Amino acid sequence: MRGVEQHPALYDRIVEPFEQGLLGHWRRQLFGALTGDILELGVGTGLNLRAYDPAARVTGIDVELPLARRAHVRARSRDARVLLGDAQRLPFPDASFDYVTSALVFCSIPDPALALREVARVLRPGGHLVQLEHTRTNRPLPDALLNAITPLWSTIAGGCHPNRDTPALLTQHGWRLMRHERHISGLIRLIEALPPAAGLPDR
């Protein structure tokens, strides 16, 4: 489903003002200290690439070719690579990355549980999933409003579901939250999580 998120120039114009404020601050705070081999899911137009330490080895994937092309241009400035790929079927061997990251992505993945299984597969032992996501708030009135606007918003924004509860999804599938910060009354979450323990089923 194509919407604002699938039109690179329009998406950048909408998001860039927020990048000058809290959104850019949260990106730097969450992703700036990561090291080693990093996979970013849903790299989009590459806005998140500038948040990483220059020494980090970053690979970004996106399912949308126009977005990946724009991200590829931004990736040149920091020697990152950008590939066409689906978070639900990651084109990498097991245990390939120290970190997997996402920024405003899990709201749009058709089957986020499948994506989490793939993330667990490509993480090395001790690896973390690090996320900046917008989610439901776990408060009755705001969440009722999010539920009400989701059908229209999903159409406008190319599959984005603002009523997703990503922290709950993680815990339901056996992930352990090492960091969970709520901002803007829970609309924005900063999350760092460990995958299910080896040998335990991903429910």
mmCIF file of C-alpha atoms in Angstrom:
data_model
loop_
_atom_site.group_PDB
_atom_site.id
_atom_site.type_symbol
_atom_site.label_atom_id
_atom_site.label_comp_id
_atom_site.label_asym_id
_atom_site.label_seq_id
_atom_site.Cartn_x
_atom_site.Cartn_y
_atom_site.Cartn_z
ATOM 1 C CA MET A 1 0.000 0.000 0.000
ATOM 2 C CA ARG A 2 1.620 3.212 -1.168
ATOM 3 C CA GLY A 3 1.308 6.460 0.762
ATOM 4 C CA VAL A 4 3.374 9.346 2.082
ATOM 5 C CA GLU A 5 6.042 6.988 3.402
ATOM 6 C CA GLN A 6 6.698 5.625 -0.098
ATOM 7 C CA HIS A 7 7.394 9.051 -1.665
ATOM 8 C CA PRO A 8 10.945 9.976 -0.626
ATOM 9 C CA ALA A 9 10.955 13.731 -1.288
ATOM 10 C CA LEU A 10 7.551 14.263 0.332
ATOM 11 C CA TYR A 11 8.451 12.133 3.343
ATOM 12 C CA ASP A 12 11.674 14.063 3.907
ATOM 13 C CA ARG A 13 9.888 17.406 3.724
ATOM 14 C CA ILE A 14 7.353 16.283 6.319
ATOM 15 C CA VAL A 15 9.827 14.690 8.723
ATOM 16 C CA GLU A 16 12.785 17.074 8.466
ATOM 17 C CA PRO A 17 11.324 19.766 10.793
ATOM 18 C CA PHE A 18 10.950 17.143 13.534
ATOM 19 C CA GLU A 19 14.554 16.068 12.961
ATOM 20 C CA GLN A 20 15.679 19.482 14.197
ATOM 21 C CA GLY A 21 13.950 18.850 17.533
ATOM 22 C CA LEU A 22 13.268 15.853 19.738
ATOM 23 C CA LEU A 23 13.218 13.242 16.996
ATOM 24 C CA GLY A 24 16.794 13.977 15.982
ATOM 25 C CA HIS A 25 17.826 14.086 19.652
ATOM 26 C CA TRP A 26 16.291 10.681 20.338
ATOM 27 C CA ARG A 27 17.970 9.190 17.287
ATOM 28 C CA ARG A 28 21.406 10.368 18.400
ATOM 29 C CA GLN A 29 20.806 9.314 22.002
ATOM 30 C CA LEU A 30 19.661 5.811 21.096
ATOM 31 C CA PHE A 31 21.841 4.900 18.118
ATOM 32 C CA GLY A 32 24.950 7.082 18.498
ATOM 33 C CA ALA A 33 26.838 4.774 20.860
ATOM 34 C CA LEU A 34 26.274 1.526 18.935
ATOM 35 C CA THR A 35 29.359 -0.203 17.549
ATOM 36 C CA GLY A 36 30.211 -3.184 15.396
ATOM 37 C CA ASP A 37 28.001 -4.591 12.641
ATOM 38 C CA ILE A 38 24.561 -2.975 12.579
ATOM 39 C CA LEU A 39 21.507 -3.813 10.492
ATOM 40 C CA GLU A 40 18.875 -1.087 10.203
ATOM 41 C CA LEU A 41 15.411 -2.296 9.223
ATOM 42 C CA GLY A 42 13.318 0.013 7.065
ATOM 43 C CA VAL A 43 16.122 2.472 6.432
ATOM 44 C CA GLY A 44 13.690 4.638 4.453
ATOM 45 C CA THR A 45 15.372 7.692 2.978
ATOM 46 C CA GLY A 46 18.398 7.232 5.257
ATOM 47 C CA LEU A 47 17.639 9.941 7.807
ATOM 48 C CA ASN A 48 18.744 7.668 10.638
ATOM 49 C CA LEU A 49 22.160 6.934 9.107
ATOM 50 C CA ARG A 50 23.654 10.174 10.381
ATOM 51 C CA ALA A 51 22.868 9.187 13.981
ATOM 52 C CA TYR A 52 25.410 6.346 14.091
ATOM 53 C CA ASP A 53 29.018 6.573 15.170
ATOM 54 C CA PRO A 54 31.210 6.876 12.047
ATOM 55 C CA ALA A 55 33.102 3.740 13.069
ATOM 56 C CA ALA A 56 29.964 1.569 13.080
ATOM 57 C CA ARG A 57 29.522 -0.750 10.099
ATOM 58 C CA VAL A 58 25.937 -0.079 9.045
ATOM 59 C CA THR A 59 23.789 -1.969 6.570
ATOM 60 C CA GLY A 60 20.337 -0.583 5.851
ATOM 61 C CA ILE A 61 17.502 -2.404 4.108
ATOM 62 C CA ASP A 62 14.163 -1.228 2.795
ATOM 63 C CA VAL A 63 11.415 -2.965 0.882
ATOM 64 C CA GLU A 64 10.696 0.134 -1.248
ATOM 65 C CA LEU A 65 13.122 0.749 -4.118
ATOM 66 C CA PRO A 66 12.610 4.572 -4.307
ATOM 67 C CA LEU A 67 13.401 4.891 -0.601
ATOM 68 C CA ALA A 68 16.428 2.621 -0.819
ATOM 69 C CA ARG A 69 17.788 4.671 -3.711
ATOM 70 C CA ARG A 70 17.529 7.905 -1.725
ATOM 71 C CA ALA A 71 19.080 6.247 1.329
ATOM 72 C CA HIS A 72 21.937 4.974 -0.856
ATOM 73 C CA VAL A 73 22.875 8.580 -1.677
ATOM 74 C CA ARG A 74 22.994 9.459 2.027
ATOM 75 C CA ALA A 75 24.898 6.266 2.826
ATOM 76 C CA ARG A 76 27.853 7.357 0.692
ATOM 77 C CA SER A 77 28.749 10.101 3.187
ATOM 78 C CA ARG A 78 29.360 7.554 5.954
ATOM 79 C CA ASP A 79 30.443 4.450 4.027
ATOM 80 C CA ALA A 80 27.273 2.529 4.844
ATOM 81 C CA ARG A 81 25.557 0.138 2.463
ATOM 82 C CA VAL A 82 21.870 0.063 1.551
ATOM 83 C CA LEU A 83 20.113 -2.965 0.105
ATOM 84 C CA LEU A 84 16.632 -3.800 -1.068
ATOM 85 C CA GLY A 85 15.181 -6.239 1.450
ATOM 86 C CA ASP A 86 12.183 -7.250 3.554
ATOM 87 C CA ALA A 87 12.363 -7.351 7.366
ATOM 88 C CA GLN A 88 10.144 -10.445 7.261
ATOM 89 C CA ARG A 89 12.661 -12.348 5.077
ATOM 90 C CA LEU A 90 16.102 -10.985 5.841
ATOM 91 C CA PRO A 91 18.706 -11.817 3.153
ATOM 92 C CA PHE A 92 21.509 -12.504 5.638
ATOM 93 C CA PRO A 93 23.006 -15.612 7.274
ATOM 94 C CA ASP A 94 22.364 -16.444 10.909
ATOM 95 C CA ALA A 95 24.328 -14.460 13.509
ATOM 96 C CA SER A 96 25.441 -11.692 11.134
ATOM 97 C CA PHE A 97 24.970 -8.572 13.283
ATOM 98 C CA ASP A 98 25.773 -7.158 16.716
ATOM 99 C CA TYR A 99 22.718 -4.900 16.651
ATOM 100 C CA VAL A 100 19.512 -4.657 14.677
ATOM 101 C CA THR A 101 17.820 -1.263 14.754
ATOM 102 C CA SER A 102 14.538 0.270 13.682
ATOM 103 C CA ALA A 103 13.263 3.842 13.676
ATOM 104 C CA LEU A 104 9.525 4.400 13.117
ATOM 105 C CA VAL A 105 9.321 1.099 11.226
ATOM 106 C CA PHE A 106 7.471 -1.611 13.169
ATOM 107 C CA CYS A 107 4.193 0.286 12.740
ATOM 108 C CA SER A 108 4.344 -0.546 9.014
ATOM 109 C CA ILE A 109 5.617 -4.140 8.878
ATOM 110 C CA PRO A 110 2.714 -6.390 7.794
ATOM 111 C CA ASP A 111 3.748 -9.269 10.094
ATOM 112 C CA PRO A 112 5.898 -7.820 12.905
ATOM 113 C CA ALA A 113 6.064 -11.163 14.732
ATOM 114 C CA LEU A 114 7.690 -12.736 11.681
ATOM 115 C CA ALA A 115 10.138 -9.826 11.527
ATOM 116 C CA LEU A 116 11.073 -10.398 15.167
ATOM 117 C CA ARG A 117 11.892 -14.040 14.424
ATOM 118 C CA GLU A 118 14.124 -12.932 11.582
ATOM 119 C CA VAL A 119 15.818 -10.340 13.802
ATOM 120 C CA ALA A 120 16.538 -12.983 16.441
ATOM 121 C CA ARG A 121 18.001 -15.218 13.731
ATOM 122 C CA VAL A 122 20.480 -12.662 12.370
ATOM 123 C CA LEU A 123 21.617 -11.344 15.762
ATOM 124 C CA ARG A 124 24.858 -12.684 17.171
ATOM 125 C CA PRO A 125 24.878 -14.122 20.706
ATOM 126 C CA GLY A 126 24.430 -11.198 23.075
ATOM 127 C CA GLY A 127 23.134 -8.966 20.287
ATOM 128 C CA HIS A 128 20.392 -6.402 20.880
ATOM 129 C CA LEU A 129 17.409 -5.006 19.036
ATOM 130 C CA VAL A 130 17.347 -1.197 19.449
ATOM 131 C CA GLN A 131 14.195 0.703 18.498
ATOM 132 C CA LEU A 132 12.745 4.200 18.277
ATOM 133 C CA GLU A 133 9.067 3.560 17.606
ATOM 134 C CA HIS A 134 5.728 5.306 17.846
ATOM 135 C CA THR A 135 3.122 3.146 19.565
ATOM 136 C CA ARG A 136 -0.192 3.090 21.359
ATOM 137 C CA THR A 137 -0.031 4.770 24.771
ATOM 138 C CA ASN A 138 -1.762 2.174 27.000
ATOM 139 C CA ARG A 139 -4.147 4.920 28.104
ATOM 140 C CA PRO A 140 -7.860 4.493 27.243
ATOM 141 C CA LEU A 141 -8.741 7.796 25.570
ATOM 142 C CA PRO A 142 -5.600 8.321 23.444
ATOM 143 C CA ASP A 143 -5.649 4.683 22.360
ATOM 144 C CA ALA A 144 -9.335 4.904 21.407
ATOM 145 C CA LEU A 145 -8.418 7.840 19.174
ATOM 146 C CA LEU A 146 -5.491 5.915 17.676
ATOM 147 C CA ASN A 147 -7.785 2.968 16.955
ATOM 148 C CA ALA A 148 -10.284 5.301 15.306
ATOM 149 C CA ILE A 149 -7.797 6.973 12.980
ATOM 150 C CA THR A 150 -5.797 3.848 12.078
ATOM 151 C CA PRO A 151 -7.822 2.750 9.003
ATOM 152 C CA LEU A 152 -7.593 6.160 7.313
ATOM 153 C CA TRP A 153 -4.050 6.860 8.510
ATOM 154 C CA SER A 154 -2.853 3.494 7.266
ATOM 155 C CA THR A 155 -4.111 4.372 3.795
ATOM 156 C CA ILE A 156 -2.592 7.858 3.783
ATOM 157 C CA ALA A 157 0.724 6.780 5.283
ATOM 158 C CA GLY A 158 1.299 3.614 3.273
ATOM 159 C CA GLY A 159 0.499 0.927 5.825
ATOM 160 C CA CYS A 160 1.459 2.695 9.073
ATOM 161 C CA HIS A 161 -0.591 1.484 12.077
ATOM 162 C CA PRO A 162 -0.334 4.089 14.873
ATOM 163 C CA ASN A 163 -2.130 1.784 17.316
ATOM 164 C CA ARG A 164 0.578 -0.925 17.331
ATOM 165 C CA ASP A 165 1.893 -1.929 20.768
ATOM 166 C CA THR A 166 5.497 -2.830 19.968
ATOM 167 C CA PRO A 167 6.701 -3.326 23.586
ATOM 168 C CA ALA A 168 3.843 -5.763 24.216
ATOM 169 C CA LEU A 169 4.656 -7.569 20.967
ATOM 170 C CA LEU A 170 8.242 -8.012 22.105
ATOM 171 C CA THR A 171 7.374 -9.425 25.508
ATOM 172 C CA GLN A 172 4.670 -11.690 24.055
ATOM 173 C CA HIS A 173 7.320 -13.288 21.848
ATOM 174 C CA GLY A 174 9.851 -13.826 24.592
ATOM 175 C CA TRP A 175 12.039 -10.746 24.155
ATOM 176 C CA ARG A 176 13.500 -9.164 27.292
ATOM 177 C CA LEU A 177 13.307 -5.375 27.533
ATOM 178 C CA MET A 178 16.606 -3.972 28.796
ATOM 179 C CA ARG A 179 15.559 -0.376 28.186
ATOM 180 C CA HIS A 180 12.061 1.005 27.778
ATOM 181 C CA GLU A 181 11.527 4.763 27.847
ATOM 182 C CA ARG A 182 8.150 6.394 27.243
ATOM 183 C CA HIS A 183 7.993 9.872 25.721
ATOM 184 C CA ILE A 184 5.073 12.133 24.746
ATOM 185 C CA SER A 185 2.780 10.172 27.082
ATOM 186 C CA GLY A 186 3.857 6.885 25.555
ATOM 187 C CA LEU A 187 3.401 7.762 21.889
ATOM 188 C CA ILE A 188 7.168 7.410 21.410
ATOM 189 C CA ARG A 189 9.194 4.549 22.889
ATOM 190 C CA LEU A 190 12.945 4.058 23.114
ATOM 191 C CA ILE A 191 13.564 0.328 23.429
ATOM 192 C CA GLU A 192 16.525 -2.006 23.743
ATOM 193 C CA ALA A 193 15.718 -5.701 23.899
ATOM 194 C CA LEU A 194 17.379 -9.114 23.983
ATOM 195 C CA PRO A 195 15.945 -11.973 21.885
ATOM 196 C CA PRO A 196 14.364 -15.072 23.415
ATOM 197 C CA ALA A 197 16.866 -17.232 25.277
ATOM 198 C CA ALA A 198 18.466 -19.988 23.223
ATOM 199 C CA GLY A 199 16.363 -23.094 23.257
ATOM 200 C CA LEU A 200 13.141 -21.354 24.274
ATOM 201 C CA PRO A 201 10.343 -21.258 21.690
ATOM 202 C CA ASP A 202 9.368 -17.935 20.115
ATOM 203 C CA ARG A 203 5.676 -18.059 20.979
#
